[in-house]
Short mmCIF file of C-alpha atoms in Angstrom, two decimals:
data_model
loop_
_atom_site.label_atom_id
_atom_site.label_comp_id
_atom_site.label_asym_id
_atom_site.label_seq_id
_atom_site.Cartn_x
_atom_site.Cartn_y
_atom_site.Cartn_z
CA UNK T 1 14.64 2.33 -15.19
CA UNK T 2 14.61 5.93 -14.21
CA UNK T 3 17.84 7.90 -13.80
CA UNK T 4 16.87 8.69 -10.39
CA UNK T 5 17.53 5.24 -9.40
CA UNK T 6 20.91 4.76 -11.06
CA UNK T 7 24.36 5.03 -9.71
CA UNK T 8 25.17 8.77 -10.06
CA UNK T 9 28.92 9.80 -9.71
CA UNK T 10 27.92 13.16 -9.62
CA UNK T 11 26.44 12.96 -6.65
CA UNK T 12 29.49 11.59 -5.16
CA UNK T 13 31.05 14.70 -6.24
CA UNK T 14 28.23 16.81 -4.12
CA UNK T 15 29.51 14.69 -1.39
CA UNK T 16 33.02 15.59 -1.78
CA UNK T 17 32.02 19.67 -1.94
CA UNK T 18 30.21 19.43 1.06
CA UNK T 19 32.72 17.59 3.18
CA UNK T 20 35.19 20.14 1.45
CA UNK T 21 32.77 23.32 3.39
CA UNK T 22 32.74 21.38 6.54
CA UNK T 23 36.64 21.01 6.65
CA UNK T 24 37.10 24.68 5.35
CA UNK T 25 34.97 25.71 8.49
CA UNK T 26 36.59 23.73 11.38
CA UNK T 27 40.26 24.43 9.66
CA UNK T 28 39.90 28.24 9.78
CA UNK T 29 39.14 28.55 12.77
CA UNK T 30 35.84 29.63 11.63
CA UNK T 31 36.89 32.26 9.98
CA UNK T 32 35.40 30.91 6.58
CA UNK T 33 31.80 31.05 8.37
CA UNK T 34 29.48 29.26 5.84
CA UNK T 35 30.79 26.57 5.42
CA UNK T 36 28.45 25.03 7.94
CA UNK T 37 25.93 25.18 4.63
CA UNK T 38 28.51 22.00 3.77
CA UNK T 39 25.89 20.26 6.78
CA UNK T 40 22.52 21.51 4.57
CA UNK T 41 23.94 20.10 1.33
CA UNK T 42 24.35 16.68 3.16
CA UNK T 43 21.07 16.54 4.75
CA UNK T 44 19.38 17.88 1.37
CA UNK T 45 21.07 14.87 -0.90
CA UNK T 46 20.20 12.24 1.60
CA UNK T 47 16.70 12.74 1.83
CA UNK T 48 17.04 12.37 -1.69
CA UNK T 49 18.86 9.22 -1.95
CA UNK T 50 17.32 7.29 0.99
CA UNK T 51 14.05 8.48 -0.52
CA UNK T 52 14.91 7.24 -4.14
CA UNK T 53 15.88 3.92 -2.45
CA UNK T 54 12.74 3.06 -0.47
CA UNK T 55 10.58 4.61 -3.56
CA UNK T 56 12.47 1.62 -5.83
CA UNK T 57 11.71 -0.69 -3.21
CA UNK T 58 8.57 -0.30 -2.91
CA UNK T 59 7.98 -0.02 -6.77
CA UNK T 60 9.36 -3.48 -7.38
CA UNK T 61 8.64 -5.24 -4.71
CA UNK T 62 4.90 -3.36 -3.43
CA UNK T 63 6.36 -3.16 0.37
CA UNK T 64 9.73 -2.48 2.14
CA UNK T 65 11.90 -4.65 4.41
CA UNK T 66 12.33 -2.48 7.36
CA UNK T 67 14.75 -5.17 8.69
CA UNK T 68 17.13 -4.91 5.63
CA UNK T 69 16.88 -1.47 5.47
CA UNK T 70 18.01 -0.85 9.21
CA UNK T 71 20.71 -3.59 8.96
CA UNK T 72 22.23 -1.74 5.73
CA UNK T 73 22.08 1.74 7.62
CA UNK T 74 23.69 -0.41 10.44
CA UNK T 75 26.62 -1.44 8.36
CA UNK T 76 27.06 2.04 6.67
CA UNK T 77 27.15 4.18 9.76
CA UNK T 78 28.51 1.91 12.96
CA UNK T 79 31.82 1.04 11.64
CA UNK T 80 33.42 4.28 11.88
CA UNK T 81 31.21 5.42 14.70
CA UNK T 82 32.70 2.99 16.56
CA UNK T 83 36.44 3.75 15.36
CA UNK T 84 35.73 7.39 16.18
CA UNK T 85 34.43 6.75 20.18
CA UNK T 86 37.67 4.56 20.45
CA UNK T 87 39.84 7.10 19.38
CA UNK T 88 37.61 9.21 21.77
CA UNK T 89 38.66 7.44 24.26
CA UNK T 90 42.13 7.02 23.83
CA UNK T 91 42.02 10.65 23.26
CA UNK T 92 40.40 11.87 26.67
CA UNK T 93 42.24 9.81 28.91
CA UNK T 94 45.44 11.63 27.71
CA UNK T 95 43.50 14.90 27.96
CA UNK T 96 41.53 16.57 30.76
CA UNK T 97 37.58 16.93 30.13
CA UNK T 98 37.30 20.56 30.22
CA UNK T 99 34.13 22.65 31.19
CA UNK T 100 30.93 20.07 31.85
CA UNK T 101 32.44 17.66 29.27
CA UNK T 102 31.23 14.08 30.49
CA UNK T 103 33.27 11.09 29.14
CA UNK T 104 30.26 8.70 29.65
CA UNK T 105 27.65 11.04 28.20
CA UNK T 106 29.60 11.74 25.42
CA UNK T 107 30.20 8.06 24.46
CA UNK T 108 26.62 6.97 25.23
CA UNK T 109 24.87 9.93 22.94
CA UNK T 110 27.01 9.53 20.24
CA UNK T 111 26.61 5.61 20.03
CA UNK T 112 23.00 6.05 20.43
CA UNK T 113 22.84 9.27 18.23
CA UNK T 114 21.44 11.72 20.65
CA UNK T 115 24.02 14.28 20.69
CA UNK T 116 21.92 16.92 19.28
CA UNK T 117 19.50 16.36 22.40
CA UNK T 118 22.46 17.45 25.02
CA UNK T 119 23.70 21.05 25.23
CA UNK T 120 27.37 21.66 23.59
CA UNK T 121 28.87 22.65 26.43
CA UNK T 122 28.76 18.88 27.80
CA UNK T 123 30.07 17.06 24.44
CA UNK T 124 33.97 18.21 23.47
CA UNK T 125 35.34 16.84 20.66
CA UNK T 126 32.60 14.78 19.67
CA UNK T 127 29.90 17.96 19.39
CA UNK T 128 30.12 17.73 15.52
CA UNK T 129 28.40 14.11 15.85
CA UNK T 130 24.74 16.28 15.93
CA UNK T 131 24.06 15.95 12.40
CA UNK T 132 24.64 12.49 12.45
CA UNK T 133 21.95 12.08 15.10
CA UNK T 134 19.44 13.83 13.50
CA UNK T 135 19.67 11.73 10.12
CA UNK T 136 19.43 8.65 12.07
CA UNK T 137 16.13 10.12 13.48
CA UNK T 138 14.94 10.63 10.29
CA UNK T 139 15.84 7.35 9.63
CA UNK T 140 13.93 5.73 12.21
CA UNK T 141 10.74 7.21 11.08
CA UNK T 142 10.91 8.29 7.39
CA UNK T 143 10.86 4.51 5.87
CA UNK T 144 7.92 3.48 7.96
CA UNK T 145 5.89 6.97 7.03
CA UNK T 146 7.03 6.05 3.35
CA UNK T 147 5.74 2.49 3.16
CA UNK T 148 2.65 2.55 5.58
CA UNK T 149 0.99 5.91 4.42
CA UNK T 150 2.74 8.60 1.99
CA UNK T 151 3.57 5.52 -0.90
CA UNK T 152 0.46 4.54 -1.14
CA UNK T 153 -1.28 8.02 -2.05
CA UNK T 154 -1.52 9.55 -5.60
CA UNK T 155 2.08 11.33 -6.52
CA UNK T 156 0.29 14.70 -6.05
CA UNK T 157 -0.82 14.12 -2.47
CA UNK T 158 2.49 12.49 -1.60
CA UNK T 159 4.15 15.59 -2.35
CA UNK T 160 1.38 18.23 -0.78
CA UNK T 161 1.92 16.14 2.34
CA UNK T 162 5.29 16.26 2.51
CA UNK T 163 5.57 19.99 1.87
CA UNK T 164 2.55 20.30 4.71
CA UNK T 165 5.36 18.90 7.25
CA UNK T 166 8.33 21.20 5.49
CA UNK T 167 6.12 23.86 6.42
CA UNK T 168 5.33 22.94 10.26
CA UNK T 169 9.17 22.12 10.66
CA UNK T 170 10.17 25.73 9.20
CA UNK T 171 7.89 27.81 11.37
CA UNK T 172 8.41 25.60 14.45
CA UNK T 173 12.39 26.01 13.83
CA UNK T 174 11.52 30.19 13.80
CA UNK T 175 9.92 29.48 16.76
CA UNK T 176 12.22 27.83 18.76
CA UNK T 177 14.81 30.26 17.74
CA UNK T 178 12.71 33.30 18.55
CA UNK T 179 11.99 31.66 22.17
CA UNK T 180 15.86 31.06 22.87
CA UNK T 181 16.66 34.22 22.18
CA UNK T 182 14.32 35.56 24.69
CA UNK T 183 15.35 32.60 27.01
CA UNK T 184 17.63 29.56 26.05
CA UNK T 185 15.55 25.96 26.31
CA UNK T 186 17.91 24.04 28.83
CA UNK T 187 16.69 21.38 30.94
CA UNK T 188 19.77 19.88 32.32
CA UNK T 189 21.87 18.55 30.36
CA UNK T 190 19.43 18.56 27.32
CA UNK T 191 18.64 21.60 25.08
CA UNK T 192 16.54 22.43 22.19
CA UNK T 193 18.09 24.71 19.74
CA UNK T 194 16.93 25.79 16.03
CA UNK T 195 20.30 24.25 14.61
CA UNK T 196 20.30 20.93 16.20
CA UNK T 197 17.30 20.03 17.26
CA UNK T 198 15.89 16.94 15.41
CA UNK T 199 12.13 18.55 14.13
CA UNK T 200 13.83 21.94 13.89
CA UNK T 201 16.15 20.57 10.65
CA UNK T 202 15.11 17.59 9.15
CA UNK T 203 13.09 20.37 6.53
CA UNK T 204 16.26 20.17 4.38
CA UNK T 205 15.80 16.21 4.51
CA UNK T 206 12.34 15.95 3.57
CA UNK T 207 13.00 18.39 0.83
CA UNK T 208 15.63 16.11 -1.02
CA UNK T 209 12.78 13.27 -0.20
CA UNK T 210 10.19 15.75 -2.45
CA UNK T 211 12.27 16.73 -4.82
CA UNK T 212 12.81 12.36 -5.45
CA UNK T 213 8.97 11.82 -5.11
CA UNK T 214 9.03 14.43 -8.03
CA UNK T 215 11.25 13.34 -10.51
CA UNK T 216 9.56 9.44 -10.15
CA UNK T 217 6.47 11.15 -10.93
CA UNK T 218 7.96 13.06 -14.06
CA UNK T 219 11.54 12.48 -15.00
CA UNK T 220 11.96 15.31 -17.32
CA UNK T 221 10.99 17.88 -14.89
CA UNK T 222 13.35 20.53 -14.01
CA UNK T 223 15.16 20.02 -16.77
CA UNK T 224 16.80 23.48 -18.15
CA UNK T 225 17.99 24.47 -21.78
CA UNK T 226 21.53 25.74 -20.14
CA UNK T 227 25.38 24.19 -21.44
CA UNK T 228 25.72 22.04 -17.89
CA UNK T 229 29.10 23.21 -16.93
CA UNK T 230 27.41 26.95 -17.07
CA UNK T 231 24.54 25.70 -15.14
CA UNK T 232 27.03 24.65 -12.55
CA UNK T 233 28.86 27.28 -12.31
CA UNK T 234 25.77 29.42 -11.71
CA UNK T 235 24.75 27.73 -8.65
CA UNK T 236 27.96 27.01 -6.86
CA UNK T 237 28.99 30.42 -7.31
CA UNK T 238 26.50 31.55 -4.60
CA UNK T 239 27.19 28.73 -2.72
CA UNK T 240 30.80 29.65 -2.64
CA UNK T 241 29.77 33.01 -1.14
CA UNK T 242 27.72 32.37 1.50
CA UNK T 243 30.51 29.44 2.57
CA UNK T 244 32.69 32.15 2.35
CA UNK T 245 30.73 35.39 4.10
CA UNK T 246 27.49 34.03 5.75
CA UNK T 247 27.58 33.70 9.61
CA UNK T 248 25.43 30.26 11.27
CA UNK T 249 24.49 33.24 13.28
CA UNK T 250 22.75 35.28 11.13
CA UNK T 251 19.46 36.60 11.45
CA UNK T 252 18.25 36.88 7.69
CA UNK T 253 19.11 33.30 7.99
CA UNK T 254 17.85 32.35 11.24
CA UNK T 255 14.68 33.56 10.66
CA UNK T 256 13.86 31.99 7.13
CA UNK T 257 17.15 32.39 5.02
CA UNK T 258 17.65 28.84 5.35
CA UNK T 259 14.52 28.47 2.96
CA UNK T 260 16.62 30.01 0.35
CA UNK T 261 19.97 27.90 1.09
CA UNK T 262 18.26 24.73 1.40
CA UNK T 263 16.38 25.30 -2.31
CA UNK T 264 19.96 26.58 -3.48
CA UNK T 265 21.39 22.94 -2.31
CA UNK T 266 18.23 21.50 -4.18
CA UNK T 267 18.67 23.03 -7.11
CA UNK T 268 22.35 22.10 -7.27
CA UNK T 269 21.28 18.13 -6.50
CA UNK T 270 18.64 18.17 -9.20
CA UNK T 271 21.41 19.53 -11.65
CA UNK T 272 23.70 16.50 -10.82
CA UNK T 273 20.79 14.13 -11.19
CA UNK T 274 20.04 15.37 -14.68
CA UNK T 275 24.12 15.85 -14.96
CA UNK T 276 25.20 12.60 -13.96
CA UNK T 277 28.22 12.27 -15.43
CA UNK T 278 29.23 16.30 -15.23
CA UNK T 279 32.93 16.67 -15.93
CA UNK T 280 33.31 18.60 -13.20
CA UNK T 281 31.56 16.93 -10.50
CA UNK T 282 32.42 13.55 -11.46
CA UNK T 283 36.61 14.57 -11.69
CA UNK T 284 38.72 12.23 -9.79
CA UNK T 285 39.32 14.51 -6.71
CA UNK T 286 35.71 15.21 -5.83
CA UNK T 287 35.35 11.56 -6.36
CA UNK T 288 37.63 10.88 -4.07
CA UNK T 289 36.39 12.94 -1.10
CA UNK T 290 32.89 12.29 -1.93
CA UNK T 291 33.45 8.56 -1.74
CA UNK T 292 35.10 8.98 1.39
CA UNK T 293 32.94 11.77 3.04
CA UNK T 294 31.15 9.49 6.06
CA UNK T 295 34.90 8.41 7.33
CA UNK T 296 36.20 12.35 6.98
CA UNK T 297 33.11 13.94 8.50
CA UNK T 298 33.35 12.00 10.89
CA UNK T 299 37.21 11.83 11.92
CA UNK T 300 38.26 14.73 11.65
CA UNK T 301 36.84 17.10 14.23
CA UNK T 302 38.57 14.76 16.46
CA UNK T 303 42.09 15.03 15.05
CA UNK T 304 41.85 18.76 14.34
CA UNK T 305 41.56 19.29 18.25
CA UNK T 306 44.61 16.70 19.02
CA UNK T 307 46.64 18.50 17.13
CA UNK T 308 45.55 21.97 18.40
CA UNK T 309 48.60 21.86 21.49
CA UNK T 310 50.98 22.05 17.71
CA UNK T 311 49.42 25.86 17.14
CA UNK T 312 51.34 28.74 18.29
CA UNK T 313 49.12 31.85 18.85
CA UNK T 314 50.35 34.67 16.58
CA UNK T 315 52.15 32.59 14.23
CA UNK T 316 50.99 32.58 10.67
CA UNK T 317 53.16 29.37 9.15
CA UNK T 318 52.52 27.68 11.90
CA UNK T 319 48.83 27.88 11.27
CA UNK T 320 49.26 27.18 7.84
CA UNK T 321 51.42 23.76 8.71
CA UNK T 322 49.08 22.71 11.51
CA UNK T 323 46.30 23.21 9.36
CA UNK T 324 47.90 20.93 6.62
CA UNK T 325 48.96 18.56 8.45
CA UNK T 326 45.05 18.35 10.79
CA UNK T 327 43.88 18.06 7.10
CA UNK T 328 46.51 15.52 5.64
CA UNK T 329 45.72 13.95 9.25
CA UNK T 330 42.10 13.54 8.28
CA UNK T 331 42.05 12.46 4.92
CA UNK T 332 44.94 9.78 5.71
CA UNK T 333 43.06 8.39 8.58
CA UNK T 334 39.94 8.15 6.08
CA UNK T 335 41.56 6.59 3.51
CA UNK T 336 42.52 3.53 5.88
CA UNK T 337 39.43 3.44 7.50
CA UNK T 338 37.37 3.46 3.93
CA UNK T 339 39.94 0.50 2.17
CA UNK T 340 39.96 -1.57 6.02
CA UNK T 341 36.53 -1.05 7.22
CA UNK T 342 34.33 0.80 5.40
CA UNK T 343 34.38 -1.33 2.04
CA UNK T 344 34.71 -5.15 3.25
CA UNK T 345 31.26 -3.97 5.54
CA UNK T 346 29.58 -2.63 3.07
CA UNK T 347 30.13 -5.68 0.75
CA UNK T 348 27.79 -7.42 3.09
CA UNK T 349 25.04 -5.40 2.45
CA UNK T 350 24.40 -6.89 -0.54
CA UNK T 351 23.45 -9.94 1.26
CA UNK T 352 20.26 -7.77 2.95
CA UNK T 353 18.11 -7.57 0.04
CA UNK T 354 14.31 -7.59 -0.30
CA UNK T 355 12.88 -10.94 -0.66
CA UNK T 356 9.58 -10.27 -2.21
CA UNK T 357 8.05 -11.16 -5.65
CA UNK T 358 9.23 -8.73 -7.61
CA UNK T 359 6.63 -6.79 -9.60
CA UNK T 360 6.31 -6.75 -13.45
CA UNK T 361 5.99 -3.04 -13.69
CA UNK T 362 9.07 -1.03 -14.98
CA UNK T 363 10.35 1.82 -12.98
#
């Protein structure tokens, strides 16, 4: 079987850096800029893996069960969706909406992942919910597209098609950030903005999708003569540069930079897929926040801004104990949730699995 379709605990690790750039971000007050590249490693490695997934699907079975594949999504992402709007809840009726935040509106488009559709002035604490509605977009679409058309084309075309798309989705995201700076795109309550706008960034997710069409094709592609803890160290360092000094608003990267940052998280997923068990990625911390990345992501924006009434302006150790104890806050809460609800669900996705006659061909 090829490695692409094998547990990888390196890959966990990725998780556990990327969660790592969001939480640097939102902790310093966005002061450590880049770290919203933490968002583009994400949506890079799960085009990959959800692509890898339906790909050994429909290589052993000929088709894919859209049903079991929506139902495991389902039991993945809900659970602590659902935690986070109650604590939402509990949270606002303690606090006063502020600006054009709308209770309802928040609740209803992050339970039916459209926050990325509504303008950020109207979504509070649960703004940072966009990137989970634009993966669940791509979800909607991408195994159908897989199954019904791009499968079932030589390897070759499956890939020139996909980059076709990549293409259309990087000059249309140019685009739409050209026109708002001339004029913003509001209509109502909705917006369309280059950064989280569905078509404008699921490029980065189609490109972990190619890079797993590629390695099925060929798994000793991309494979480098280079000791792998050197070859690691050569492509975080950059990473850890632009999470430390590159602005979201920055025009080198608004208009095409985030070609070169999305290959950069591409080329650090295809090292831990040829690295899987890289001493580095694979230690027991990484591990640990990789494996528990969905529950973090997703709590913590929320208890970073109930704690903010514990800041005093001006005070230096009192930022640096808020900011522990937000982050303590965070990966506690994630913990729980991960050993209570997140691992007794996901046990019963083993009872979703594809039904078919299993072909004779080896992956």
């Amino acid at each position: 079987m090829s490695q692409i379709f094998k547990y990888n605990p390196s890959l966990d690790g990725l998780r556990g850096i990327a969660v790592i750039c969001v939480l640097l971000v939102h902790a310093s007050y966005g002061k450590i800029s880049g770290g919203f590249l933490g968002v583009d490693l994400f949506f890079v490695l799960s085009g990959y893996l959800i692509t890898a997934i339906l790909l050994k699907e429909f290589t052993l079975y000929g088709n894919i069960s859209y049903f079991n594949f929506y139902i495991k999504r389902f039991l993945r992402l809900l659970p602590p969706l659902a935690v986070c709007i109650i604590l939402y809840l509990i949270y606002q009726s303690y606090i006063s909406p502020t600006g054009n935040e709308s209770p309802l509106l928040i609740v209803f488009s992050s339970l039916f992942y459209f926050v990325n559709f509504v303008h950020e002035s109207y979504l509070g604490p649960l703004v940072h919910l966009w990137s989970l509605s634009v993966e669940e977009h791509f979800y909607l679409f991408w195994p159908i597209l897989m199954a019904g058309l791009i499968f079932k084309l030589p390897k070759r075309k499956q890939m020139i098609f996909i980059f076709f798309f990549i293409a259309i989705i990087t000059v249309f995201r140019i685009w739409v950030y050209y026109t708002n700076s001339i004029e913003p795109m509001h209509f109502g309550i909705f917006s369309i903005d280059s950064y989280r706008f569905t078509f404008c960034r699921i490029d980065a997710i189609m490109l972990g999708g190619l890079a797993a069409i590629g390695l099925s094709e060929d798994p000793n592609s991309f494979n480098l003569k280079i000791q792998p803890n050197l070859g690691l160290i050569l492509l975080l360092a950059p990473l850890g540069f632009l999470v430390l000094f590159l602005d979201v608003d920055n025009l080198v990267w608004r208009y095409g930079g985030f070609i070169g940052t999305n290959l950069l998280a591409l080329a650090i997923i295809l090292f831990a897929v040829k690295n899987p068990k890289n001493r580095i990625l694979g230690n027991s911390i990484l591990l640990w926040f990789g494996q528990r990345s969905y529950g973090i992501y997703v709590y913590h924006y929320l208890i970073f801004l109930a704690m903010e009434p514990l800041r005093v302006s001006g005070s230096v150790s009192n930022l640096i104990i808020v900011t522990t104890l937000r982050v303590v806050a965070s990966l506690l809460f994630a913990e729980i949730s991960y050993r209570i609800i997140e691992k007794p669900i996901l046990k019963l996705k083993s009872k979703f699995q594809n039904k078919g006659i299993r072909k004779t061909a080896q992956l």
